[in-house]
Short mmCIF file of C-alpha atoms in Angstrom, two decimals:
data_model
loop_
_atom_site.label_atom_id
_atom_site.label_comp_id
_atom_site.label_asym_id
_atom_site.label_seq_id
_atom_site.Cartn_x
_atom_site.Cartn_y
_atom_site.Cartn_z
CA UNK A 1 0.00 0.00 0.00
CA UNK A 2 1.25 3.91 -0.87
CA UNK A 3 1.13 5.79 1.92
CA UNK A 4 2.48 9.48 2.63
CA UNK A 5 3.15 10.32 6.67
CA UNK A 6 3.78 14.28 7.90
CA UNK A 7 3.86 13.50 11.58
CA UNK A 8 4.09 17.34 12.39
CA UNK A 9 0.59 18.41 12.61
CA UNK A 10 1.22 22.18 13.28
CA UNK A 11 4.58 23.82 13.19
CA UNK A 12 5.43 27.73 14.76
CA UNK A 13 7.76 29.58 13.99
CA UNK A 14 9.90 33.29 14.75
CA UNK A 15 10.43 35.19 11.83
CA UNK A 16 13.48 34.35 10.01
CA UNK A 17 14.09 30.82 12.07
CA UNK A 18 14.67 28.24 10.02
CA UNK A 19 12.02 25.21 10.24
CA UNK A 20 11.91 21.72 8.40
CA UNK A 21 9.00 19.99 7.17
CA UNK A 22 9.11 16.26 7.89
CA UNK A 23 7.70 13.51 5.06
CA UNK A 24 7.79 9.94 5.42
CA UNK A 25 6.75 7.87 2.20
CA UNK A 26 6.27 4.09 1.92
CA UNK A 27 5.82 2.14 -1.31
CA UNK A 28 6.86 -1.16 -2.93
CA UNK A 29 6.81 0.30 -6.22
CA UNK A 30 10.78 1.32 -7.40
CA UNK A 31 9.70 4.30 -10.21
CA UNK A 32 7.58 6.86 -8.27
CA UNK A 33 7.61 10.85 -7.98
CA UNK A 34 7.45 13.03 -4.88
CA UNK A 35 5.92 16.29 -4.64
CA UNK A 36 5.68 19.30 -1.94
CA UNK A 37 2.95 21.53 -2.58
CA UNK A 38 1.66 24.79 -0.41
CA UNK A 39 -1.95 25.49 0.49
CA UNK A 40 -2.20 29.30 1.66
CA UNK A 41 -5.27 30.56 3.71
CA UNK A 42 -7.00 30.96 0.17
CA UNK A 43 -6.69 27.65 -0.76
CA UNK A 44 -5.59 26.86 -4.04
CA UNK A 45 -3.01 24.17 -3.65
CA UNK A 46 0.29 25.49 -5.29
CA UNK A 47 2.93 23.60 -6.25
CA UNK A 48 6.82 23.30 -5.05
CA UNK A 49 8.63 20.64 -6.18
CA UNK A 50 8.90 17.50 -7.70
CA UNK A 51 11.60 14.55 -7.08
CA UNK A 52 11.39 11.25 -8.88
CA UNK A 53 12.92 7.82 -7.28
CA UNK A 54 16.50 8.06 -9.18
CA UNK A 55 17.32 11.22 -8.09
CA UNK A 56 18.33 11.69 -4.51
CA UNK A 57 20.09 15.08 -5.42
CA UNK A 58 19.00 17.41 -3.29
CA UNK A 59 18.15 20.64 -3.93
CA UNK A 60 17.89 24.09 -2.91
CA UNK A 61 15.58 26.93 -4.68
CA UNK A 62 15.61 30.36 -2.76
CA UNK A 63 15.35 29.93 0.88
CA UNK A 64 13.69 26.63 0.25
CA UNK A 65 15.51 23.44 0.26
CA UNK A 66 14.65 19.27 -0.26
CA UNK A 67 16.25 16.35 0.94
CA UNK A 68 15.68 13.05 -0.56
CA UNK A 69 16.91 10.12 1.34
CA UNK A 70 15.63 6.83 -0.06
CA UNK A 71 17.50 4.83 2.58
CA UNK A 72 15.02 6.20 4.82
CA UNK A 73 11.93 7.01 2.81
CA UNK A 74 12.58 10.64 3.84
CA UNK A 75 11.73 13.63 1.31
CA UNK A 76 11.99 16.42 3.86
CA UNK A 77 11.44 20.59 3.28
CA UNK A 78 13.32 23.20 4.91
CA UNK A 79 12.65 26.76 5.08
CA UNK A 80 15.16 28.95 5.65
CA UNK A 81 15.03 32.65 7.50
CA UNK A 82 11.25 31.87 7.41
CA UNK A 83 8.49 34.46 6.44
CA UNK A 84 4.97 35.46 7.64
CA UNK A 85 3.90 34.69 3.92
CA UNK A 86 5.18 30.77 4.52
CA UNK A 87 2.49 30.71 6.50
CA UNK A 88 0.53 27.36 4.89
CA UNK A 89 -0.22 24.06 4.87
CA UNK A 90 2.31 22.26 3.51
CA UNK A 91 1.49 18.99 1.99
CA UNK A 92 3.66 16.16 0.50
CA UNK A 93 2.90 13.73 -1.90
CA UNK A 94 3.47 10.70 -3.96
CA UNK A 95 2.58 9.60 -7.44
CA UNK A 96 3.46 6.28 -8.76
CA UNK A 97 3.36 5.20 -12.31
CA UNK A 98 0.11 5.06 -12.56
CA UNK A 99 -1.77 8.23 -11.79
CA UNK A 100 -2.83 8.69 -8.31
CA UNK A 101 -1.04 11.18 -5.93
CA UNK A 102 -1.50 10.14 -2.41
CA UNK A 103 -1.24 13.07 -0.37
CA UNK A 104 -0.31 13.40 3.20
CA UNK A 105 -2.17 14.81 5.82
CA UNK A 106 -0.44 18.32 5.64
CA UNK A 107 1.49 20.55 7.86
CA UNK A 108 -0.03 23.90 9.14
CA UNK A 109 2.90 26.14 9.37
CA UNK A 110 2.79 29.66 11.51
CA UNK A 111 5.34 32.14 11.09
CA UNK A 112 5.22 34.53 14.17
CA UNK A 113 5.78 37.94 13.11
CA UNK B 1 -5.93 33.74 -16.53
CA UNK B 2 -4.41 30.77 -17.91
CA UNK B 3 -4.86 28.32 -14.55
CA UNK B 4 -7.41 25.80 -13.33
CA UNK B 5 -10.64 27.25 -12.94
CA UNK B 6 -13.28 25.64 -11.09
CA UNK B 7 -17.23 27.08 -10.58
CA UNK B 8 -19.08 27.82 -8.52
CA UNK B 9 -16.07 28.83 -5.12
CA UNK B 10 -19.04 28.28 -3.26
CA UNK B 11 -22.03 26.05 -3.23
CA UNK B 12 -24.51 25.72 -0.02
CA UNK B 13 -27.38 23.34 -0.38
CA UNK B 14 -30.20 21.56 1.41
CA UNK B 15 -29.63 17.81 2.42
CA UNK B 16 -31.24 15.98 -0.38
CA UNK B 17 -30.48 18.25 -3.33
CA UNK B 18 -28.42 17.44 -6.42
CA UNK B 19 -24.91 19.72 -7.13
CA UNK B 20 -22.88 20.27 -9.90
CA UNK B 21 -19.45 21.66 -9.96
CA UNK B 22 -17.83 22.45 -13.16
CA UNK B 23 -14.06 22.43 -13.69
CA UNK B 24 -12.11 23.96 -16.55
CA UNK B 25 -8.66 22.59 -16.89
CA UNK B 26 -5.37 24.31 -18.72
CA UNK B 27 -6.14 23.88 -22.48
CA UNK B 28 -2.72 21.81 -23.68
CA UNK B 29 -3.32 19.67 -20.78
CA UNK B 30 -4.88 16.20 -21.04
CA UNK B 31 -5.15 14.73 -17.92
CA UNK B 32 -8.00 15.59 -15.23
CA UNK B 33 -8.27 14.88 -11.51
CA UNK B 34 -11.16 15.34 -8.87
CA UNK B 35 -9.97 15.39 -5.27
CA UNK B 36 -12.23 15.99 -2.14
CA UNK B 37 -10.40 17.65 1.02
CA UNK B 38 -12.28 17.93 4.02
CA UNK B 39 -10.62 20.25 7.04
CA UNK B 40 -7.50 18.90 8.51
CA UNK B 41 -6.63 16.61 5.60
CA UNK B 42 -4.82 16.36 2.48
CA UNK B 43 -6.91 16.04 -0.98
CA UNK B 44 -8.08 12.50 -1.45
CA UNK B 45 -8.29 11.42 -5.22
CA UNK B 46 -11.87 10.96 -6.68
CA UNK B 47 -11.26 10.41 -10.26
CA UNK B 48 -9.26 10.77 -13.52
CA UNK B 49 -9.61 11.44 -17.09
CA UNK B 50 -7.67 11.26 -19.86
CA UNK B 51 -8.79 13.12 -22.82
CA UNK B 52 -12.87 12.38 -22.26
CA UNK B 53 -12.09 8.89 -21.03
CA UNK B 54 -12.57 8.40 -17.44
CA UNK B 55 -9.99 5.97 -16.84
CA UNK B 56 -9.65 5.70 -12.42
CA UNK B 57 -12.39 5.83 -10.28
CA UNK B 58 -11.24 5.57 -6.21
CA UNK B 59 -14.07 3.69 -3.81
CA UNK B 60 -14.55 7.20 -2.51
CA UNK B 61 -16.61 7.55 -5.32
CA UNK B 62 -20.31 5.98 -4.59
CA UNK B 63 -22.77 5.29 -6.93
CA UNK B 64 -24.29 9.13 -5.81
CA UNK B 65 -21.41 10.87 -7.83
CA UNK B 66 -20.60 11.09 -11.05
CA UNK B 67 -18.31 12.68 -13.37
CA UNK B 68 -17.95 13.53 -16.78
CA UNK B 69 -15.64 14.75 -20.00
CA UNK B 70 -17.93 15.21 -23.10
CA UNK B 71 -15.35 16.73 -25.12
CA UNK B 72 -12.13 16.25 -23.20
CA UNK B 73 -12.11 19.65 -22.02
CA UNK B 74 -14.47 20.88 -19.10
CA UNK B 75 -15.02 18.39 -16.70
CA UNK B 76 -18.53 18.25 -14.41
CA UNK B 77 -18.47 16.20 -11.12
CA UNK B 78 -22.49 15.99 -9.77
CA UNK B 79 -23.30 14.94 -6.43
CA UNK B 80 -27.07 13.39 -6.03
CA UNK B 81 -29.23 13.34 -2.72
CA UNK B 82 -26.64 15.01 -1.30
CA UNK B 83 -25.71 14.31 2.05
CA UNK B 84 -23.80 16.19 4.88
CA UNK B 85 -20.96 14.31 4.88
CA UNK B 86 -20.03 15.59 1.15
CA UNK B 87 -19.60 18.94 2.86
CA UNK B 88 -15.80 19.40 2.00
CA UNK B 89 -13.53 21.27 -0.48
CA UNK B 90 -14.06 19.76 -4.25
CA UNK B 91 -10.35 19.99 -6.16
CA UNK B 92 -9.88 19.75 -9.80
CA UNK B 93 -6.32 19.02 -10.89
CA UNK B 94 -5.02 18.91 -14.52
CA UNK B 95 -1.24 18.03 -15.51
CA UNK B 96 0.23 17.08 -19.61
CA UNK B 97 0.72 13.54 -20.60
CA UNK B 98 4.51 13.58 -19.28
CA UNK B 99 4.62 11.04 -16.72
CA UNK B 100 6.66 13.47 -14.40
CA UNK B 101 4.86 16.72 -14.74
CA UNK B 102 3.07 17.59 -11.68
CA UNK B 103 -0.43 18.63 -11.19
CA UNK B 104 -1.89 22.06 -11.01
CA UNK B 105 -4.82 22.51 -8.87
CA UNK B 106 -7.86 24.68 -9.00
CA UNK B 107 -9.11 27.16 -6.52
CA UNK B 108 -11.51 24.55 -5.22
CA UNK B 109 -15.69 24.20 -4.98
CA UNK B 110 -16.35 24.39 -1.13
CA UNK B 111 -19.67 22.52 -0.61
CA UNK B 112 -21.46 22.88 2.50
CA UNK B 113 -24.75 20.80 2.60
CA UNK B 114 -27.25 21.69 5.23
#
């Protein structure tokens, strides 16, 4: 069975501290795709990355950074020098070759102004 | 605006009553997904279409619900005899035929039903 795991229900932050994101995946399958996307107060879900199963490269975009550990089924998010706007609900997901995304069951992020 | 567009934002309704929610995807893209999310949860997949063929249906989806692609563009998902546990946030998705590219979301129908 696919399942996606964000253990961190609600996450608060100071202004400009630096917070990570946890995701735990678990699948059989060995092709799949991982995704972080951001729900703001208005709702639309936007998107924020994508990873797929050969590439444990990790990656950093702005003050926003992934790490992909398959050894431990990890695909984690971290914010840097955090912002009121990354305020959200940060959700992680996984596709497999077919087309489902299983989605986790989000994080609410605060940042404290 | 050259997003996902979904009508109505809104829809209240009486227990009992039928709903439709339309959903206009990107045009070059192919590939359509329905998602409920109710409050405190991630999106849970409903459906999938590609082109006008409906090709993944998920056991969320009871015989009250239906969903459609006449053309392979729009997409309609109807709720009958509505109950008050479809009160949640409806989510169209659409994404290209690359098996990587990710999914861009809509703006969402929130359905309350009384």
């Amino acid at each position: 069975a696919q399942k996606v795991t964000q253990a961190q229900t609600e996450i608060s932050v100071v202004e400009k501290e630096d917070v990570t994101l946890d995701c735990v995946y678990e699948t059989r399958d060995t092709t799949y795709y991982l995704f972080w996307y951001k729900q703001p107060p208005s709702g639309e879900l936007v998107f924020l990355i994508r990873r797929n199963s050969f590439d444990e490269q990790n990656e950093i975009s702005g003050r926003y950074s992934w790490n992909f550990q398959k050894s431990t089924s990890s695909f984690n998010f971290t914010i840097t020098a955090s912002q009121v706007v990354d305020s959200a609900v940060y959700f992680c997901a996984l596709r497999l070759t077919g087309n489902q995304f299983y989605f986790g069951t989000g994080t609410s992020l605060t940042v404290i102004p | 605006d050259t997003g996902v567009s979904q009508n109505p934002r809104h829809k209240i309704t009486k227990r009992g009553q039928n709903v439709t929610f339309r959903c206009d995807p990107i045009s070059e893209h192919n590939r359509l997904y329905w998602y409920r999310q109710t409050l405190g949860q991630g999106p849970e997949f409903l459906t999938y279409f590609q082109n006008e063929a409906q090709l993944e249906k998920s056991r969320l989806l009871s015989d009250r619900f239906s969903a459609e692609r006449p053309k392979g563009s729009f997409s309609t998902l109807e709720i009958q005899r509505t109950e008050q546990g479809d009160s949640a946030m409806y989510l169209c998705a659409s994404k290209t035929g690359t098996t990587s590219q990710e999914q861009f979301f809509g703006p969402g129908t929130r359905l309350t039903v009384l």
